[in-house]
C-alpha cells in the first residue's frame, strides 16, 4: 500500500551522481518539511528545490537566483 506524503510534494536537487540524487531526494522527503532543506545542506547538496504541501517552495544555493516564484506567489522561500 502506498501513502501520499503530507508535508513535501517533491524534491529536485543537483548532486554529483544519480545515486546521490535518488538517495538524498528520498531522505529529504522522509526528513519532512521542517528538516528537508537543513538536511540537504548538511548532506552537501546546496542546490535544491523543495515543494511543500502548502505550495511554498524552498530553494537552496545558486538555484535561487535563477528561478522565478511559482504562479500566484511573489517570492521564493530561500533555505
PDB file of C-alpha atoms in Angstrom:
ATOM      1  CA  UNK A   1       0.000   0.000   0.000  1.00  0.00           C
ATOM      2  CA  UNK A   2       1.317   3.430  -0.932  1.00  0.00           C
ATOM      3  CA  UNK A   3       0.783   6.539   1.108  1.00  0.00           C
ATOM      4  CA  UNK A   4       0.929  10.116  -0.149  1.00  0.00           C
ATOM      5  CA  UNK A   5       3.355  12.472   1.526  1.00  0.00           C
ATOM      6  CA  UNK A   6       1.680  15.013   3.766  1.00  0.00           C
ATOM      7  CA  UNK A   7       4.345  17.676   4.098  1.00  0.00           C
ATOM      8  CA  UNK A   8       6.531  17.622   0.994  1.00  0.00           C
ATOM      9  CA  UNK A   9       5.256  17.056  -2.514  1.00  0.00           C
ATOM     10  CA  UNK A  10       8.588  16.966  -4.305  1.00  0.00           C
ATOM     11  CA  UNK A  11      12.338  17.429  -4.155  1.00  0.00           C
ATOM     12  CA  UNK A  12      14.676  18.347  -7.004  1.00  0.00           C
ATOM     13  CA  UNK A  13      18.393  18.588  -6.427  1.00  0.00           C
ATOM     14  CA  UNK A  14      21.792  18.733  -8.085  1.00  0.00           C
ATOM     15  CA  UNK A  15      24.384  16.182  -6.986  1.00  0.00           C
ATOM     16  CA  UNK A  16      27.497  14.524  -8.383  1.00  0.00           C
ATOM     17  CA  UNK A  17      25.891  11.142  -9.113  1.00  0.00           C
ATOM     18  CA  UNK A  18      22.450   9.775  -9.910  1.00  0.00           C
ATOM     19  CA  UNK A  19      22.676   7.640  -6.780  1.00  0.00           C
ATOM     20  CA  UNK A  20      23.148  10.732  -4.643  1.00  0.00           C
ATOM     21  CA  UNK A  21      20.172  12.414  -6.293  1.00  0.00           C
ATOM     22  CA  UNK A  22      17.953   9.409  -5.612  1.00  0.00           C
ATOM     23  CA  UNK A  23      19.196   8.833  -2.061  1.00  0.00           C
ATOM     24  CA  UNK A  24      19.212  12.470  -0.944  1.00  0.00           C
ATOM     25  CA  UNK A  25      15.829  13.186  -2.530  1.00  0.00           C
ATOM     26  CA  UNK A  26      14.266  10.254  -0.694  1.00  0.00           C
ATOM     27  CA  UNK A  27      15.969  11.196   2.579  1.00  0.00           C
ATOM     28  CA  UNK A  28      14.703  14.773   2.262  1.00  0.00           C
ATOM     29  CA  UNK A  29      11.142  13.521   1.776  1.00  0.00           C
ATOM     30  CA  UNK A  30      11.492  11.401   4.921  1.00  0.00           C
ATOM     31  CA  UNK A  31      13.005  14.333   6.862  1.00  0.00           C
ATOM     32  CA  UNK A  32       9.779  16.225   6.255  1.00  0.00           C
ATOM     33  CA  UNK A  33       9.036  19.913   5.860  1.00  0.00           C
ATOM     34  CA  UNK A  34      10.856  21.049   8.978  1.00  0.00           C
ATOM     35  CA  UNK A  35      14.104  19.231   8.198  1.00  0.00           C
ATOM     36  CA  UNK A  36      14.393  18.769   4.442  1.00  0.00           C
ATOM     37  CA  UNK A  37      16.334  21.877   3.436  1.00  0.00           C
ATOM     38  CA  UNK A  38      18.529  21.854   6.536  1.00  0.00           C
ATOM     39  CA  UNK A  39      19.327  18.184   5.951  1.00  0.00           C
ATOM     40  CA  UNK A  40      20.106  18.656   2.254  1.00  0.00           C
ATOM     41  CA  UNK A  41      22.546  21.442   3.108  1.00  0.00           C
ATOM     42  CA  UNK A  42      24.186  19.305   5.814  1.00  0.00           C
ATOM     43  CA  UNK A  43      24.490  16.387   3.388  1.00  0.00           C
ATOM     44  CA  UNK A  44      26.355  18.516   0.855  1.00  0.00           C
ATOM     45  CA  UNK A  45      23.546  19.200  -1.645  1.00  0.00           C
ATOM     46  CA  UNK A  46      23.463  23.010  -1.753  1.00  0.00           C
ATOM     47  CA  UNK A  47      21.396  23.280  -4.942  1.00  0.00           C
ATOM     48  CA  UNK A  48      17.872  22.013  -4.396  1.00  0.00           C
ATOM     49  CA  UNK A  49      14.179  22.764  -4.639  1.00  0.00           C
ATOM     50  CA  UNK A  50      11.676  21.533  -2.044  1.00  0.00           C
ATOM     51  CA  UNK A  51       7.960  21.862  -2.865  1.00  0.00           C
ATOM     52  CA  UNK A  52       5.842  21.817   0.296  1.00  0.00           C
ATOM     53  CA  UNK A  53       2.240  20.677   0.589  1.00  0.00           C
ATOM     54  CA  UNK A  54       1.213  24.278   1.303  1.00  0.00           C
ATOM     55  CA  UNK A  55       2.600  25.213  -2.157  1.00  0.00           C
ATOM     56  CA  UNK A  56       5.554  27.055  -0.699  1.00  0.00           C
ATOM     57  CA  UNK A  57       8.869  26.498  -2.445  1.00  0.00           C
ATOM     58  CA  UNK A  58      12.295  26.469  -0.796  1.00  0.00           C
ATOM     59  CA  UNK A  59      15.357  26.847  -2.973  1.00  0.00           C
ATOM     60  CA  UNK A  60      18.941  26.396  -1.874  1.00  0.00           C
ATOM     61  CA  UNK A  61      22.175  27.706  -3.286  1.00  0.00           C
ATOM     62  CA  UNK A  62      22.680  29.277  -6.681  1.00  0.00           C
ATOM     63  CA  UNK A  63      19.337  27.996  -7.945  1.00  0.00           C
ATOM     64  CA  UNK A  64      17.517  30.730  -6.015  1.00  0.00           C
ATOM     65  CA  UNK A  65      18.865  33.454  -8.273  1.00  0.00           C
ATOM     66  CA  UNK A  66      17.983  31.534 -11.450  1.00  0.00           C
ATOM     67  CA  UNK A  67      14.285  30.835 -10.853  1.00  0.00           C
ATOM     68  CA  UNK A  68      11.038  32.783 -10.598  1.00  0.00           C
ATOM     69  CA  UNK A  69       8.367  32.198  -7.930  1.00  0.00           C
ATOM     70  CA  UNK A  70       5.548  29.781  -8.771  1.00  0.00           C
ATOM     71  CA  UNK A  71       2.316  31.225 -10.215  1.00  0.00           C
ATOM     72  CA  UNK A  72       0.323  33.210  -7.677  1.00  0.00           C
ATOM     73  CA  UNK A  73       3.290  33.842  -5.379  1.00  0.00           C
ATOM     74  CA  UNK A  74       5.547  36.853  -5.115  1.00  0.00           C
ATOM     75  CA  UNK A  75       8.621  35.288  -3.553  1.00  0.00           C
ATOM     76  CA  UNK A  76      10.571  32.081  -3.134  1.00  0.00           C
ATOM     77  CA  UNK A  77      11.278  30.847   0.377  1.00  0.00           C
ATOM     78  CA  UNK A  78      15.042  30.506   0.483  1.00  0.00           C
ATOM     79  CA  UNK A  79      16.569  27.786   2.561  1.00  0.00           C
TER      80      UNK A  79
END
